[in-house]
Structure formats: C-alpha cells, structure tokens
XYZ file of C-alpha atoms in Angstrom:
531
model
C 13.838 6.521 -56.253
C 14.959 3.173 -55.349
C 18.275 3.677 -55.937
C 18.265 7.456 -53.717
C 16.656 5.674 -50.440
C 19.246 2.829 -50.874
C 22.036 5.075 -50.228
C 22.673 4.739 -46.592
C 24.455 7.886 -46.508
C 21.710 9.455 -48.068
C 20.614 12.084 -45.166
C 17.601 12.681 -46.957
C 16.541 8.901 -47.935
C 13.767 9.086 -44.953
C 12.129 11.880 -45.678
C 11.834 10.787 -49.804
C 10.077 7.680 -48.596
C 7.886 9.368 -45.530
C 6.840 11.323 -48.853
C 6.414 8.465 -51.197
C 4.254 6.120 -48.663
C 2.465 9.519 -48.146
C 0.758 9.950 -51.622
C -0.227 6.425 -51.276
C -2.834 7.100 -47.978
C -5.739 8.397 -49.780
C -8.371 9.551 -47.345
C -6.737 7.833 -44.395
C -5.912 10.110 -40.866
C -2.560 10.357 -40.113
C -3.588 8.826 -36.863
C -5.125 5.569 -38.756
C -2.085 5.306 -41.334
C 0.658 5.683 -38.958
C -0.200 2.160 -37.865
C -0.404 0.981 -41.252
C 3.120 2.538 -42.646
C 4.919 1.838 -39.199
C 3.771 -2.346 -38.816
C 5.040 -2.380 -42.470
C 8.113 -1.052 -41.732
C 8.718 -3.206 -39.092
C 7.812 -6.322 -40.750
C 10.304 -5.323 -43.462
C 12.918 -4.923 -41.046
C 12.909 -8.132 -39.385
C 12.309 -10.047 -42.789
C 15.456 -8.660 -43.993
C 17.203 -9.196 -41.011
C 16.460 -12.689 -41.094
C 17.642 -12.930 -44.428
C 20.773 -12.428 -44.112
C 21.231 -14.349 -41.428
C 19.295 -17.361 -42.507
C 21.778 -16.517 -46.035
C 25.001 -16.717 -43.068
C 23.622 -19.719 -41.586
C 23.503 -21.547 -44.973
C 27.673 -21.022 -45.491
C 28.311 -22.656 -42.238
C 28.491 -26.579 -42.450
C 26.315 -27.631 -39.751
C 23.862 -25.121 -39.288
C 20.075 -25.528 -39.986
C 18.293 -22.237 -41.700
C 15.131 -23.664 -40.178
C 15.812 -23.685 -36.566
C 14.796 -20.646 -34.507
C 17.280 -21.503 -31.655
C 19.942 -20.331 -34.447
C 18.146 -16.761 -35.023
C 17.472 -16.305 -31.262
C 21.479 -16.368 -30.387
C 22.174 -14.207 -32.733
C 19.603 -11.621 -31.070
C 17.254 -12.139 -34.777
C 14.015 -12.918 -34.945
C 12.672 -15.743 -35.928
C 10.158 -14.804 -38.969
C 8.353 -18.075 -39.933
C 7.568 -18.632 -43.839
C 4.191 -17.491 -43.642
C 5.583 -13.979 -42.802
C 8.487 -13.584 -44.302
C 8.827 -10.187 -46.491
C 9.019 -12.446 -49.930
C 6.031 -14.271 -49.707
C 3.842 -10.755 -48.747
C 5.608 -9.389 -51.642
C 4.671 -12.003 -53.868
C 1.007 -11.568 -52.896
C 0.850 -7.988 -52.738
C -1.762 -7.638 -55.870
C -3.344 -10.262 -55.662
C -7.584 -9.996 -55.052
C -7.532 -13.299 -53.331
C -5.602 -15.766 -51.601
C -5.294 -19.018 -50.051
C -3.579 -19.105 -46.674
C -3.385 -21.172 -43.617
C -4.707 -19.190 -40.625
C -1.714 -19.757 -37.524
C -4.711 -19.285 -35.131
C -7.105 -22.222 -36.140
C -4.832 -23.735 -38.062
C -7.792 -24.116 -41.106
C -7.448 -22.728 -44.731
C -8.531 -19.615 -45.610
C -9.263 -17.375 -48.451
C -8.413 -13.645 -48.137
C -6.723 -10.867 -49.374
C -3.581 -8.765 -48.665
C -4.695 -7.351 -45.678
C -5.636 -10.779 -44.358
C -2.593 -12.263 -45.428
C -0.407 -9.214 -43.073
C -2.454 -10.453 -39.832
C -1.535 -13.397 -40.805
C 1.957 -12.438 -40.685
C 2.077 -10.280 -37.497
C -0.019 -13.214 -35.490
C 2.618 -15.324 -37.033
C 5.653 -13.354 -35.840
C 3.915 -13.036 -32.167
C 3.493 -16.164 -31.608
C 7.361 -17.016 -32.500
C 8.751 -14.384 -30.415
C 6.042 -14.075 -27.947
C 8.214 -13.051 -25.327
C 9.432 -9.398 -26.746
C 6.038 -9.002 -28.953
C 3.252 -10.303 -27.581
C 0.042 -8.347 -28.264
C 2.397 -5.724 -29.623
C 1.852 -5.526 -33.465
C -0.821 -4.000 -35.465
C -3.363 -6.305 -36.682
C -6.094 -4.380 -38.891
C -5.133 -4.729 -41.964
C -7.656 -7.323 -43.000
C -10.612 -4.621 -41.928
C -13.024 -3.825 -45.155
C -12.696 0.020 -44.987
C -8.721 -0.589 -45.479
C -7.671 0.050 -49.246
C -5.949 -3.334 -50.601
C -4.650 -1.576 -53.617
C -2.900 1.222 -51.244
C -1.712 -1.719 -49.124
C -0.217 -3.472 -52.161
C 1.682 -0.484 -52.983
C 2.958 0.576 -49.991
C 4.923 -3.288 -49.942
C 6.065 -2.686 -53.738
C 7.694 0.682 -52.256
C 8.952 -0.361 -49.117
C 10.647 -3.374 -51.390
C 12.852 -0.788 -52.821
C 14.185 0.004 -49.773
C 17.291 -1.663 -48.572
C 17.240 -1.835 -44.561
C 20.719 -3.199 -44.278
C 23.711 -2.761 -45.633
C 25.768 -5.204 -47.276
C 28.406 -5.235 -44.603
C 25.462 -5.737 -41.701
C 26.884 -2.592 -40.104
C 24.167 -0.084 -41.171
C 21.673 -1.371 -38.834
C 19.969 1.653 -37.850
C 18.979 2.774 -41.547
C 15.460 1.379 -40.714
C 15.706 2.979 -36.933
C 16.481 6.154 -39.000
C 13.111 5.685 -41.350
C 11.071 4.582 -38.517
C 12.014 7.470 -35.998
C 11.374 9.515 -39.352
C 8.199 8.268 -39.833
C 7.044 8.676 -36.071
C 7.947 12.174 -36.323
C 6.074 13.216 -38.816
C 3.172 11.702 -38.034
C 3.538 13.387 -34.930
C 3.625 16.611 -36.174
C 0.820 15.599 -39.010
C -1.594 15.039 -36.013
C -0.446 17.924 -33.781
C -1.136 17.726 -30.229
C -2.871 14.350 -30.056
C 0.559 12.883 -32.021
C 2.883 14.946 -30.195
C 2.027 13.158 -26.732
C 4.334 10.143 -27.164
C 6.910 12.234 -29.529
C 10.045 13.802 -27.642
C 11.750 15.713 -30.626
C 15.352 13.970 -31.293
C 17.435 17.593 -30.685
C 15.515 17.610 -27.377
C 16.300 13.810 -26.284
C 20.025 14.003 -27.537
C 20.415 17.286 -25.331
C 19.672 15.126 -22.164
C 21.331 12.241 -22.999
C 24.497 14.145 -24.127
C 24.234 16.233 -20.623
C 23.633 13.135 -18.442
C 26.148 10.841 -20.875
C 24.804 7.307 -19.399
C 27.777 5.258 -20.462
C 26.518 2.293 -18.171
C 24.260 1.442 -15.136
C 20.058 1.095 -14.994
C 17.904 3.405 -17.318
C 14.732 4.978 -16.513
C 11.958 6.724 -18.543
C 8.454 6.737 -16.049
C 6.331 8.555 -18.999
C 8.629 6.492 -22.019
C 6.200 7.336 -25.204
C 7.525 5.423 -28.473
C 10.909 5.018 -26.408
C 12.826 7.950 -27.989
C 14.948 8.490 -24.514
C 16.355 4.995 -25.019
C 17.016 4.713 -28.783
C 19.106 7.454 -27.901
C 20.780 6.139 -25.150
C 21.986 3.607 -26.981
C 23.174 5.404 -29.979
C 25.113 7.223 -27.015
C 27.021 4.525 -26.114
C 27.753 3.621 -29.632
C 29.069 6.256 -30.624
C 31.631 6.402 -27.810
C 32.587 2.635 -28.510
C 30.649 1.513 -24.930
C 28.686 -1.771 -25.294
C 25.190 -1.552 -24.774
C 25.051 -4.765 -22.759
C 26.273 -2.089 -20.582
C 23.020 -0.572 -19.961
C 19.928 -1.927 -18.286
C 16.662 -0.066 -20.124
C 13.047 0.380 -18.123
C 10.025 2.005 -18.987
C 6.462 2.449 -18.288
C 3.597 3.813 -20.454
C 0.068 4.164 -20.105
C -1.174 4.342 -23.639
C -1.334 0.889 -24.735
C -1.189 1.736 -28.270
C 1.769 4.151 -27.685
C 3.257 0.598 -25.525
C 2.891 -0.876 -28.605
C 4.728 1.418 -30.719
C 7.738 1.795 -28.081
C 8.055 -2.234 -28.025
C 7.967 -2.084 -31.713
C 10.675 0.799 -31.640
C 12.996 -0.390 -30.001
C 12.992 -4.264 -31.387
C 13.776 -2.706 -34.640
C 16.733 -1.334 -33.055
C 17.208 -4.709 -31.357
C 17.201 -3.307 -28.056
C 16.075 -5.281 -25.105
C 14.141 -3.295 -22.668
C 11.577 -3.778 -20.076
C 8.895 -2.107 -20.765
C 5.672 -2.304 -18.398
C 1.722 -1.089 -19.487
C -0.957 -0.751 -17.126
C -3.503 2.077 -17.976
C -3.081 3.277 -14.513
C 0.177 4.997 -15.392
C 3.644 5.331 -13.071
C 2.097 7.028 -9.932
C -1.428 5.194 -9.383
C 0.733 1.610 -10.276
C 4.186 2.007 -9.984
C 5.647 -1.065 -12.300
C 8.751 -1.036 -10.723
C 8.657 0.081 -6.679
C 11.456 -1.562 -5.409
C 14.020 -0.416 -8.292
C 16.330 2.387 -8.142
C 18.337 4.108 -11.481
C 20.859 5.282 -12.637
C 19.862 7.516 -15.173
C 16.525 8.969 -15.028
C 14.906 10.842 -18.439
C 11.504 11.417 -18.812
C 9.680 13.975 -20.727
C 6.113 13.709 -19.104
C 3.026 15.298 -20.262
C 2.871 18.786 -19.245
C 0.889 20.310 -16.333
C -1.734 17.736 -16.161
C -4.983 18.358 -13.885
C -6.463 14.922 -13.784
C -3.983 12.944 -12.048
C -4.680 12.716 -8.419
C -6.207 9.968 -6.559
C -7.014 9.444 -2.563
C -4.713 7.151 -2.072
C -1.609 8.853 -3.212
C -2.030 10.405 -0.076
C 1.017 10.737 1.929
C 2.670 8.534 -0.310
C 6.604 7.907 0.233
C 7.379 9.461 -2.659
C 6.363 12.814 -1.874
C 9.885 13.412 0.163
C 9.316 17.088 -0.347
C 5.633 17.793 -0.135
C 2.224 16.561 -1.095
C 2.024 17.663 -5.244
C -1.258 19.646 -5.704
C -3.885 17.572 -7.027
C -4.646 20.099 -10.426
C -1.281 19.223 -11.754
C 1.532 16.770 -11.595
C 4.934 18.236 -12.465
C 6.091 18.168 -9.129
C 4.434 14.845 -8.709
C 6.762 14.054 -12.118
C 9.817 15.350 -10.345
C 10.005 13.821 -7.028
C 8.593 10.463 -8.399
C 11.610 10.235 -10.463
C 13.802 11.201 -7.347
C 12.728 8.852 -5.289
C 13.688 6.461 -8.006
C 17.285 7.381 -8.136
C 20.007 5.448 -7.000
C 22.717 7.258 -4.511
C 24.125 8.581 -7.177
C 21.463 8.583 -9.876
C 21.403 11.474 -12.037
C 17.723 12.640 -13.989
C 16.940 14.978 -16.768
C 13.660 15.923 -17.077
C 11.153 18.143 -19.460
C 8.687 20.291 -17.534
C 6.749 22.803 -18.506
C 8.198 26.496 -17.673
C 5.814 27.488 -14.864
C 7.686 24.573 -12.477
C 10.446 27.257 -12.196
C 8.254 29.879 -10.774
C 4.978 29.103 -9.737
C 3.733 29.478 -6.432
C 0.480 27.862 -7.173
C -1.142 25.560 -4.656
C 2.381 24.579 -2.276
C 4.270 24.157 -5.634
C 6.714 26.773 -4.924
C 7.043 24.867 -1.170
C 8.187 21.868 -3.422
C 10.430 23.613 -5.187
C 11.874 25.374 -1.779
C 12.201 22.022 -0.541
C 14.210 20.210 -3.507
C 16.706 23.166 -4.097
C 17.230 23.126 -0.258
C 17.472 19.266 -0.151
C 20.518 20.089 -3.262
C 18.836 17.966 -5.210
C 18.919 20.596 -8.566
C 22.322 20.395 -10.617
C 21.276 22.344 -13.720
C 18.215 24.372 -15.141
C 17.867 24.901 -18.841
C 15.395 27.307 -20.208
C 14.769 26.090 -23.909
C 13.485 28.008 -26.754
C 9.382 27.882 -27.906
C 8.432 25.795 -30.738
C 10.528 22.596 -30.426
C 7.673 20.562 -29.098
C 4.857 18.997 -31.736
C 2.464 18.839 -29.063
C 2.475 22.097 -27.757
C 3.636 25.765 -27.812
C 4.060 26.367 -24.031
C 7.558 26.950 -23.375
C 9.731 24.328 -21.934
C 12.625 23.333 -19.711
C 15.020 20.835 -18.863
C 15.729 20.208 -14.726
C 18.820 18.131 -13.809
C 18.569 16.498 -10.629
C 21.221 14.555 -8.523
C 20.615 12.535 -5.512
C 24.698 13.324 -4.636
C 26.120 16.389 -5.804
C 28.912 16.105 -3.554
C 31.240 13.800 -5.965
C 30.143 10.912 -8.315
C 32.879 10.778 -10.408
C 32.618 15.368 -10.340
C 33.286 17.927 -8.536
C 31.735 18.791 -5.020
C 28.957 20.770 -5.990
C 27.264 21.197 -3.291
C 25.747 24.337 -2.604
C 25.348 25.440 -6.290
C 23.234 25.436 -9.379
C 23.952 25.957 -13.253
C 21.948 27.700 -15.038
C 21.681 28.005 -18.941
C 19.660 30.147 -20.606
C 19.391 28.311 -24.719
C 15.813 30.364 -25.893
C 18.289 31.976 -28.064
C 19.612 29.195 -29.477
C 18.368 26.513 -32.263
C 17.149 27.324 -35.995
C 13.485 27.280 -37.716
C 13.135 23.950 -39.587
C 9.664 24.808 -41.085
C 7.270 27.763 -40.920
C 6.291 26.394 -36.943
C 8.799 24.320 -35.096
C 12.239 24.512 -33.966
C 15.412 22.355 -33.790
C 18.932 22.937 -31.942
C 21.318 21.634 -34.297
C 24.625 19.349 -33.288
C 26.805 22.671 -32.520
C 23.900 24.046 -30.530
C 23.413 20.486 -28.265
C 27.474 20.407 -28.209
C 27.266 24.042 -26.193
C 24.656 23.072 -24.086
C 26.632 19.680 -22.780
C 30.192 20.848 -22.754
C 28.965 24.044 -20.477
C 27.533 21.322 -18.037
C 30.442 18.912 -18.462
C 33.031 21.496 -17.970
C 30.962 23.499 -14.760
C 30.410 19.508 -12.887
C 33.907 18.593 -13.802
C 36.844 18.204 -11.733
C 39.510 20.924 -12.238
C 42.432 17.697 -13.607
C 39.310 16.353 -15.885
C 40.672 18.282 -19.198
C 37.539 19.832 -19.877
C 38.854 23.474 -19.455
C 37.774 25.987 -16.650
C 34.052 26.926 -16.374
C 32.954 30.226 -16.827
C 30.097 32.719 -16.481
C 28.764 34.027 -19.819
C 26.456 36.925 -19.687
C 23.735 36.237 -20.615
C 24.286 32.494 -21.254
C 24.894 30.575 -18.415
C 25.621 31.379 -14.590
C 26.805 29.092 -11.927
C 24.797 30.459 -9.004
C 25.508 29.678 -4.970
C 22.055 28.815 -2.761
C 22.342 31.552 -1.576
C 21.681 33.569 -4.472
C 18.601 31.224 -5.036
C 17.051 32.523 -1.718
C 17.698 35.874 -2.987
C 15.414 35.484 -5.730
C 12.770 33.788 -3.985
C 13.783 29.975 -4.716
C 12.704 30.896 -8.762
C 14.998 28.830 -11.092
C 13.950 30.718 -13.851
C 17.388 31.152 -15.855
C 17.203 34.690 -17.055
C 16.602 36.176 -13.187
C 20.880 34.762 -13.247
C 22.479 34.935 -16.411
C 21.624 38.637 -17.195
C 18.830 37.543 -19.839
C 15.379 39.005 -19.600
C 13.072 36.884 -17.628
C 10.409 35.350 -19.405
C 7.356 33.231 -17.435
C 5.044 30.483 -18.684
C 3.744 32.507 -22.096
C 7.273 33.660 -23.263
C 6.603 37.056 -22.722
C 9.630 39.053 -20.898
C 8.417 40.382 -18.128
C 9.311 43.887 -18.968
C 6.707 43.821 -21.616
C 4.435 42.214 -19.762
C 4.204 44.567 -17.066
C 4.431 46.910 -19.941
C 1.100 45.958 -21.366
C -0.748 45.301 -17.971
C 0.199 48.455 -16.728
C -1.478 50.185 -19.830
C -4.687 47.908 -19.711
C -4.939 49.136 -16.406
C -4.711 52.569 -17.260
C -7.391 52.300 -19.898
C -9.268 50.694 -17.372
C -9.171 53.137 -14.866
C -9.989 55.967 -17.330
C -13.349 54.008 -18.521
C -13.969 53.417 -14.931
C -14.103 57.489 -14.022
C -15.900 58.314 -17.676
C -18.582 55.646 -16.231
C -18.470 57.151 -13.083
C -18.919 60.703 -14.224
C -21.986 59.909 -16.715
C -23.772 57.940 -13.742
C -23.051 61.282 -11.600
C -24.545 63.097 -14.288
C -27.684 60.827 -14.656
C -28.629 60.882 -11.235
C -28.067 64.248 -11.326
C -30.641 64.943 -13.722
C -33.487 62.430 -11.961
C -36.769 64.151 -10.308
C -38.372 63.369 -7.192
C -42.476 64.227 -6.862
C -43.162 64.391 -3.449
C-alpha cells in the first residue's frame, strides 16, 4: 500500500487511500468523518511542507529553522513543534498524554484527540491571518474513536505529499479534492451543495481560459472554481500571481473547508463568510471581475427579502421572489468588469421558463447582448441533484475583447450526448469531451487571423444563431430548438414524448370522463319521484 499511494504518477493513489481511511470510520456519517479525514489531511500537508523547508533552511549558512519570518517568505506555514506531523505520529497510540495547552498555557493530560486540537489551535494562532477559526477542532470529543484516530495518522504517514524534487505539490490537492468528492457523493444531496464536479469546473474554466485579471465565485463552495483556475494557468506556463481570487460563502462550515482547500494548494484568496449570503450582504459591492464562475444552488425559493427591492443589481428586472437564478445571473453581471466574461451553472428551466417575469429577464439580457454561449449538459453529472443542467456564458462586451465582434449572435452547444457513466448513477465528460466543448467556443469567438480554424455549424451539435433567430423562438435558449437536436425541458424528457404521453393521459381522461357521465345519466334515469 504504502509504496502504491507514494507513486505520484499513480492515477489511482487517491482513490486506494479514500478506501483505506474508509474501513477505518466505523459507525461514523460521512458527514461527521469528512471533517475528521479532511483536517488530517491538511495537517499532514503543511507538516511535510514545512519539513522540507525547515530541512532547506538548515543547508544554508545563516538561516534559523526556528524563525517563522523564514517559512512565511517562502509562502510555508509556520507549524510550531507542538503540531508538527512527527510529534502526532509519535503519540498516535498512546491512552494518555501530557501536553501543554497553547490556550491557557497550563499542562494537561489527554489523549490523541486532545493532542490534534492542540495542534490545529496551535497552527491558527501562527498563521492567524489565512486560518483563523478555519480548522476542525473536535477531535478531543468523547463519542470520537481514539483507536480509529490513531490509525487514520499511521495511514496517512505512508503517504508521501511531496515529491522529492518539491515539484509534485498538488499530490495532496489531488487526495484532498478526492476525498471531498466522495464524500460528496457518500452524502448525496446534502454533500453535493458545496461540490462542483471537476469535468464540470474544468469545462468553464477551459471555455472562459482566465490567464490573468480578478476572479469571482459569489456561491464559491469548497473553492473548486479556483483550484482550477489555477491549475489553468499552470498548465499554460502563466504565473498565478497573475490572478486575483474572491469568493463568498454562506455555509460557515463549507467557508471552512474552501479556506482549508485552497491553503493546501497554497493559494491566496479572499474569501468572505457572512450567513447572509452574496445578495442580502454583498462582501464585495464596489468590486468588479474579470472572470466570473459560479455554480449556485439551483432554483432556490427562500431567498428574497424586502429590501432587495429595486436593488441596482436588478439591471434587467426584479427576480421573482420563489427562486433566484435570475437573481444568480444578473448579480454576477453587475459584477463584471467592461469586459468581464462569466460562466455560470443554472438549472435547465432558466432557458425556458416563463414563470413569474423570468422569461422578461431573460428577454431583457439576450436583448441587452449580454449571452455569448448556452450549453445544454447531460443528466447525472451533479452529486446533488438529477435535474438537468446548463452552462450560460455571459459578456459585458461582445463587441471585441481580444475576439471577434459578436454582437448580435449566440452559440449554442448542445453536449447531453456527450460524457461517459463512471458508476451505476453519475456522469463525467472526459478530457476529449471538455477539449470539444472549448475549442467550438474558442474557434466561433475567435478572430478569423487567430489560428483556431473556421467555425462551423454541426447538426445537431452546435449552432451559431443571429438575435434574430432568438426572437423567432420566443427568446428560449434552449439548445436543441437550434442545433437540430430534440428539445428537452426541465425533466429531460424531449418534448415529442412528452406531448406524446400527455396527449394520451388526456385521452384516457376524456374517455373516463363520458363513461362517468353516461352511468350518472343512467342513474338519474332510473330515480322515482312520489308526488
């Protein structure tokens, strides 16, 4: 085992230890362990990291091991003794333990799970201003098993975070992301909420390519639209001082989890909490983006408030008060910069429903040519949820920004064929399928000297449609009414077959309605009067 999840080009090294720290839960939820595995994880991670640098340090002549200034310019953290991965290993089986507690400063005698608070108060307080109140601190709690706890350290001591070159940073960003995904899928909807599936997330970043400039996620979850963003720009040699990250959530314990998942990745983000959430308290008001991707939650009723009223943001009418997507879209539009660009997951019914002034909205925006691209996606990608999904692209200029003019148009891709079954009930798009997807979008936006190739039409596929042909169809944005495909709404259902099987149940009704008829006609028929 230990020397399998080693191998950092071992694809499958995250799933053998998701497995591993599995068996080891007992009658823990997957809600309650997640916490557990993931603040163990982390503490790993940063231990090592420190390691080798404090090792570094101790080959140069006049550098001291022991000062934190020399950790925090190298963009390490600083991981006092107390907490270091070597002394919780050490003490991993033992029933009880003496330890100085960083918060009173007294002697104590605990166990293992005391001895991890200890740790995580211990890191806090030494890099209090990217973790404070962010890590897990429940270990110590009587109904934890101390025996599972010891175990899970012993296993996640086999595993090698780094690689001996220091260039394999991400192999704990690969476990982690791993790790959230599974427990997302292990709780269903409730773990699904702040878990954006990776195929999903690379799909918009690799459309909207943010090489540089501000980026924001309103609804951010565990952060997944970032770590990707950066692994964007490093893998097409950019820097990521070159990007400027921002976030909001409203979850405090999903906060939590995004603060943790991205200092693992040692990306420095600003990410604001308030349990308000991005329209009731906007955290940043003032700011405008570059890139916008968000992937909020879907058709929620319980949003509104009296004084969102007339707010600015609502540039192209008032949202309805039983459900936010267009309260999702034009808050993130209002946030753009001149030439900020957005990608954002809705639920299918924002293409098409008329509901309440939504379709108004959606009148407004595609006559305000603020819609670039609309991307139907295929069911079962989410963890959360089965309703089918899409992806709107929004620009605040569509007349240039490094493109062509496209003003006066709309792509539209139709993908619900594409992607592959990973397990008996959710889906994936693999690299090839995300690689269509982009280079359709690239090539349509670019200019005709970009190299990209010509755009064109595929049946079925993709159509680049003129405003025009958007009135036509009512101001839906519902892919299949343009590339040939059959139309599908909300359920999935084509609409053939839906019409199909209403027109039937109607039939049947309307038969059962004149057989009703007929026997009351024959009952009254058959009633006597005395006079």
């Amino acid at each position: 085992m230990a020397s399998q999840l080693n191998s950092g080009s071992d694809l499958g090294f995250e799933a053998d230890l998701f497995k591993a720290a599995d068996k080891l839960r007992g009658n823990l939820e997957p809600s309650e362990y997640k916490h557990v595995a993931l603040g163990l994880i982390f503490l790993k991670y940063i231990s090592e990291a420190f390691s080798a640098h404090y090792k570094k340090l101790g080959e140069e002549e006049y550098a001291d091991q022991e000062d934190p200034e020399e950790y925090l310019a190298a963009n390490v953290f600083w991981v006092p003794p107390e907490a270091r991965w070597e002394h919780l290993q050490a003490n991993a089986k033992r029933p009880q333990i003496n330890f100085t507690d960083v918060n009173t400063g007294k002697e104590r005698v605990g166990d293992i799970g005391n001895l991890i608070d200890n740790a995580m108060d211990s890191i806090e307080r030494a890099n209090a201003a990217v973790l404070k109140d962010v890590l897990p601190k429940e270990y110590g709690r009587p109904q934890l098993d101390k025996t599972m706890l010891g175990e899970l350290i012993d296993l996640f001591s086999k595993v090698g975070m780094h690689s001996a070159d220091g260039k394999s940073k991400d192999l704990l960003g690969r476990a982690y992301e791993y790790f959230i995904s599974q427990f997302a899928g292990a709780e269903g909807r409730r773990g699904g909420e702040f878990f954006t599936p990776r195929s999903v997330v690379q799909t918009i970043v690799e459309m909207l390519e943010p090489h540089h400039g501000r980026v924001y996620d309103p609804a951010c979850g565990s952060g997944g639209m970032f770590v990707q963003s950066e692994r964007f720009i490093e893998n097409h040699q950019g820097r990521r001082s070159d990007i400027a990250i921002y976030g909001q959530e409203r979850n405090h314990t999903t906060w939590k989890l995004c603060k943790m998942n991205l200092a693992v990745r040692g990306i420095d983000a600003d990410i604001k909490w308030n349990n308000e959430g991005s329209f009731l308290s906007d955290a940043f008001p003032t700011l405008k983006f570059d890139y916008a991707m968000a992937n909020p939650p879907f058709n929620i009723s319980d949003w509104w408030q009296p004084q969102l009223e007339g707010d600015v943001r609502w540039k192209y009418g008032q949202p309805p008060a039983g459900n936010a997507n267009f309260a999702w879209l034009q808050h993130i539009i209002h946030h753009l910069a001149p030439r900020g660009t957005a990608g954002v997951v809705l639920a299918n019914g924002s293409m098409s429903s008329q509901q309440s002034g939504e379709g108004d909205i959606r009148k407004a925006m595609i006559e305000g040519d603020v819609v670039d691209c609309m991307v139907a996606l295929p069911g079962q990608l989410f963890y959360s949820t089965q309703i089918p999904a899409c992806l709107w692209f929004l620009a605040r200029d569509k007349s240039a920004n490094g493109h062509r003019d496209r003003r006066g148009e709309i792509l539209f891709i139709d993908a619900r064929n594409l992607g592959h079954m990973v397990d008996r009930t959710r889906r994936e798009f693999s690299t090839s399928d995300i690689a269509t997807i982009a280079n359709i979008y690239h090539c349509w936006r670019a200019k005709p000297d970009a190299g990209l190739g010509a755009y064109q039409d595929i049946p079925g596929f993709c159509k680049s449609a003129t405003l025009e042909e958007v009135r036509k169809h009512g101001h839906v944005l519902t892919p299949g009414r343009y590339v040939g495909a059959e139309d599908a709404e909300d359920d999935g259902v084509p609409f053939a077959e839906r019409f199909a099987a209403l027109t039937a149940t109607l039939e049947d009704q309307f038969n059962e309605s004149d057989r009703l008829t007929a026997l009351i006609r024959e009952k009254l028929s058959m009633v006597r009067y005395d006079v």
